[in-house]
Coordinates of C-alpha atoms in Angstrom, one line a residue:
M1 CA -10.2 -16.5 -1.3
K2 CA -8.5 -18.7 1.3
A3 CA -8.3 -18.2 5.0
V4 CA -4.7 -18.5 6.4
S5 CA -2.7 -17.8 9.5
V6 CA -0.5 -14.7 9.6
E7 CA 2.5 -16.9 9.6
E8 CA 1.4 -18.7 6.4
A9 CA 0.5 -15.4 4.7
V10 CA 3.9 -13.8 5.3
A11 CA 5.7 -17.0 4.3
M12 CA 4.4 -16.5 0.8
I13 CA 6.1 -13.1 0.5
P14 CA 9.7 -13.6 -0.7
A15 CA 12.6 -11.4 0.3
G16 CA 13.0 -8.6 -2.2
A17 CA 9.3 -8.5 -3.0
S18 CA 7.3 -5.4 -4.0
V19 CA 4.7 -4.7 -1.4
M20 CA 1.9 -2.1 -1.2
V21 CA 0.9 -1.3 2.4
G22 CA -2.4 0.4 3.1
G23 CA -2.6 3.1 5.8
F24 CA -2.0 6.8 6.4
M25 CA 0.5 7.5 9.2
G26 CA -0.3 4.0 10.5
V27 CA -4.1 4.4 10.4
G28 CA -5.6 1.5 8.5
T29 CA -2.4 -0.5 8.3
P30 CA -2.3 -4.3 8.8
E31 CA 0.0 -4.3 11.9
R32 CA -0.1 -8.0 12.5
V33 CA 1.3 -8.7 9.0
L34 CA 4.1 -6.2 9.5
D35 CA 5.0 -7.7 12.9
E36 CA 5.2 -11.1 11.3
M37 CA 7.3 -9.7 8.4
V38 CA 9.8 -8.4 10.9
R39 CA 9.8 -11.8 12.8
Q40 CA 10.4 -13.7 9.5
Q41 CA 13.0 -11.0 8.4
K42 CA 11.7 -10.3 4.9
A43 CA 14.6 -8.2 3.7
G44 CA 15.3 -6.2 0.6
L45 CA 11.6 -5.1 0.2
T46 CA 10.3 -2.5 -2.2
V47 CA 7.6 -0.8 -0.2
I48 CA 4.8 1.3 -1.7
S49 CA 3.0 3.2 0.9
N50 CA 1.7 6.8 1.5
D51 CA 4.3 7.5 4.1
A52 CA 6.9 5.9 6.4
A53 CA 4.6 6.1 9.4
F54 CA 6.4 6.5 12.8
V55 CA 9.1 4.6 14.6
G56 CA 7.6 1.4 15.9
K57 CA 4.2 1.9 14.1
G58 CA 2.9 0.8 10.7
V59 CA 5.5 0.5 8.0
G60 CA 7.9 2.2 10.4
K61 CA 8.5 -1.3 11.9
L62 CA 10.1 -2.4 8.6
F63 CA 12.6 0.5 8.7
D64 CA 13.3 -0.2 12.3
A65 CA 14.3 -3.8 11.2
T66 CA 16.2 -2.5 8.1
L67 CA 14.1 -4.6 5.8
V68 CA 13.4 -1.9 3.2
A69 CA 15.6 -1.4 0.1
K70 CA 13.3 1.0 -1.8
L71 CA 10.4 3.1 -0.8
T72 CA 7.8 4.9 -3.0
A73 CA 5.8 7.3 -0.9
T74 CA 4.5 10.8 -0.6
H75 CA 6.5 11.8 2.4
I76 CA 8.8 10.4 5.2
G77 CA 8.9 13.4 7.4
L78 CA 7.5 11.8 10.5
N79 CA 10.0 8.9 10.7
P80 CA 13.6 9.9 11.6
T81 CA 14.8 6.3 11.1
A82 CA 13.6 6.3 7.4
Q83 CA 15.2 9.7 7.0
R84 CA 18.6 8.6 8.3
Q85 CA 18.5 5.5 6.0
M86 CA 17.7 7.7 3.0
L87 CA 20.5 10.2 3.8
A88 CA 22.9 7.3 4.3
N89 CA 21.9 5.8 0.9
H90 CA 20.7 2.6 2.6
I91 CA 17.3 2.9 1.0
N92 CA 16.3 4.4 -2.4
V93 CA 13.4 6.8 -1.9
D94 CA 11.0 7.9 -4.7
L95 CA 8.9 10.8 -3.4
V96 CA 5.7 11.2 -5.4
P97 CA 3.0 14.0 -5.0
Q98 CA 0.1 12.4 -3.1
G99 CA -2.6 12.9 -5.7
T100 CA -0.2 11.5 -8.4
F101 CA 0.7 8.6 -6.1
V102 CA -2.9 7.4 -5.7
E103 CA -3.8 8.0 -9.3
R104 CA -0.8 5.9 -10.4
I105 CA -2.0 3.1 -8.2
R106 CA -5.5 3.4 -9.5
A107 CA -4.2 3.3 -13.0
G108 CA -2.3 0.1 -12.2
G109 CA -5.5 -1.4 -10.8
C110 CA -7.6 -0.4 -13.8
G111 CA -5.1 -1.8 -16.4
L112 CA -4.1 1.7 -17.6
G113 CA -0.5 2.6 -18.6
G114 CA -0.5 5.8 -16.6
V115 CA -2.1 9.1 -16.1
L116 CA -1.5 12.7 -17.3
T117 CA -1.1 15.3 -14.6
P118 CA 0.0 19.0 -14.6
T119 CA 1.5 18.4 -11.1
G120 CA 5.3 18.7 -11.2
V121 CA 5.6 20.3 -14.6
G122 CA 8.6 22.6 -14.6
T123 CA 10.0 21.1 -11.4
L124 CA 12.5 18.4 -10.4
V125 CA 9.5 15.9 -10.5
A126 CA 9.5 16.3 -14.3
E127 CA 13.1 15.1 -14.8
G128 CA 13.3 12.1 -17.0
K129 CA 9.5 12.0 -17.6
R130 CA 7.6 12.3 -20.9
Q131 CA 5.7 15.5 -21.3
I132 CA 2.5 15.6 -23.4
E133 CA 0.6 18.7 -24.5
V134 CA -3.2 18.6 -24.3
D135 CA -5.2 21.6 -25.5
G136 CA -2.0 23.7 -25.3
K137 CA -1.3 22.8 -21.7
P138 CA 1.7 20.6 -20.6
F139 CA 1.1 17.4 -18.7
L140 CA 3.5 14.8 -17.3
L141 CA 2.9 11.2 -18.1
E142 CA 3.1 9.3 -14.8
T143 CA 3.3 5.6 -15.2
A144 CA 1.0 3.1 -13.4
I145 CA 2.2 1.5 -10.2
R146 CA 1.5 -2.2 -9.4
A147 CA 3.1 -4.6 -6.8
Q148 CA 3.4 -8.3 -6.2
F149 CA 1.6 -8.0 -2.9
A150 CA -0.9 -5.7 -1.3
L151 CA -1.3 -5.8 2.5
V152 CA -4.7 -4.5 3.3
H153 CA -6.5 -3.8 6.6
A154 CA -10.3 -3.7 6.8
F155 CA -12.9 -3.2 9.5
L156 CA -15.2 -6.0 8.3
A157 CA -14.5 -9.0 6.1
D158 CA -17.1 -11.7 5.4
Y159 CA -16.4 -15.4 4.8
L160 CA -16.1 -14.8 1.0
G161 CA -13.6 -11.9 1.4
N162 CA -15.9 -8.9 0.8
L163 CA -14.5 -5.9 2.7
T164 CA -15.6 -2.7 4.2
Y165 CA -13.5 0.0 6.0
A166 CA -14.0 2.3 8.9
L167 CA -13.8 6.1 8.5
T168 CA -10.3 7.3 7.6
A169 CA -8.8 3.8 7.8
R170 CA -10.3 3.4 4.3
N171 CA -7.6 5.6 2.8
F172 CA -5.3 3.7 0.4
N173 CA -6.6 0.2 1.1
P174 CA -9.3 -0.2 -1.5
I175 CA -7.2 1.2 -4.3
M176 CA -4.2 -0.9 -3.4
A177 CA -6.4 -4.0 -3.3
M178 CA -6.9 -3.5 -7.1
A179 CA -3.2 -3.0 -8.0
A180 CA -1.4 -6.1 -6.8
D181 CA -1.0 -9.7 -8.0
T182 CA -1.7 -11.1 -4.5
V183 CA -3.9 -9.4 -1.9
I184 CA -3.5 -10.3 1.8
V185 CA -6.1 -8.9 4.2
T186 CA -6.5 -8.6 7.9
A187 CA -9.8 -7.4 9.4
E188 CA -11.0 -6.2 12.8
H189 CA -14.0 -8.5 12.5
I190 CA -14.8 -11.5 10.2
V191 CA -18.6 -11.9 9.8
P192 CA -21.0 -14.2 8.0
V193 CA -21.9 -13.5 4.4
G194 CA -24.8 -11.1 4.3
V195 CA -23.8 -9.0 7.3
I196 CA -22.1 -6.6 4.9
A197 CA -24.9 -5.2 2.7
P198 CA -24.0 -5.4 -1.0
D199 CA -24.0 -1.7 -1.4
H200 CA -21.6 -1.3 1.5
V201 CA -18.9 -3.5 0.0
M202 CA -15.9 -1.4 -0.7
T203 CA -13.5 -4.1 -1.9
P204 CA -15.3 -7.1 -3.5
A205 CA -14.3 -10.6 -2.7
P206 CA -12.8 -11.5 -6.2
L207 CA -10.0 -9.1 -5.4
V208 CA -9.0 -10.8 -2.2
D209 CA -6.7 -13.8 -2.3
Y210 CA -6.0 -14.5 1.4
L211 CA -7.8 -13.5 4.6
I212 CA -5.8 -13.8 7.8
A213 CA -7.9 -15.6 10.4
N214 CA -8.5 -13.8 13.7
G215 CA -7.7 -15.3 17.1

């Protein structure tokens, strides 16, 4: 794990990269990183996030700056800017049932090829997907999701990169930290090693590549 400035961290993300962003409607999202991505104009992004957040908040900032080319999410209903861009075919949107979404990311982090789920069988979700029968019941094969970068926000990080999260800000952050080639973290507080008890570590240090320095 290496400590870097937010400018250095974002400079490592090329235009057109695939980026997982933690958060649920902007809660638990690394806002400082997104602000810097807008400043550096990282365009053509493939964004993987639970939702499109709101105008001016969370990943919504990326849509405000028209930096997104493709979005994989569970809904975009709270962001009219993202909706307009989708309807105008400015972005390609892949809507995934929420449970399926998180399981596909988990599979990517665990080295699995995908998961079997009954969700979506017999609906538009099933189009173009392989269907497998298990004990006489149909399941869809949903392939794993990985990304080049995961942008994660924690409550506490120690000097090694161990992370813990606060309340619902935990949401997608730990699972996304497992499913990307490079993990970039912001934290509310950076503390000495030992402050986070071993059994309170939610994302262990070996998963973290870069920790953005505070201040």
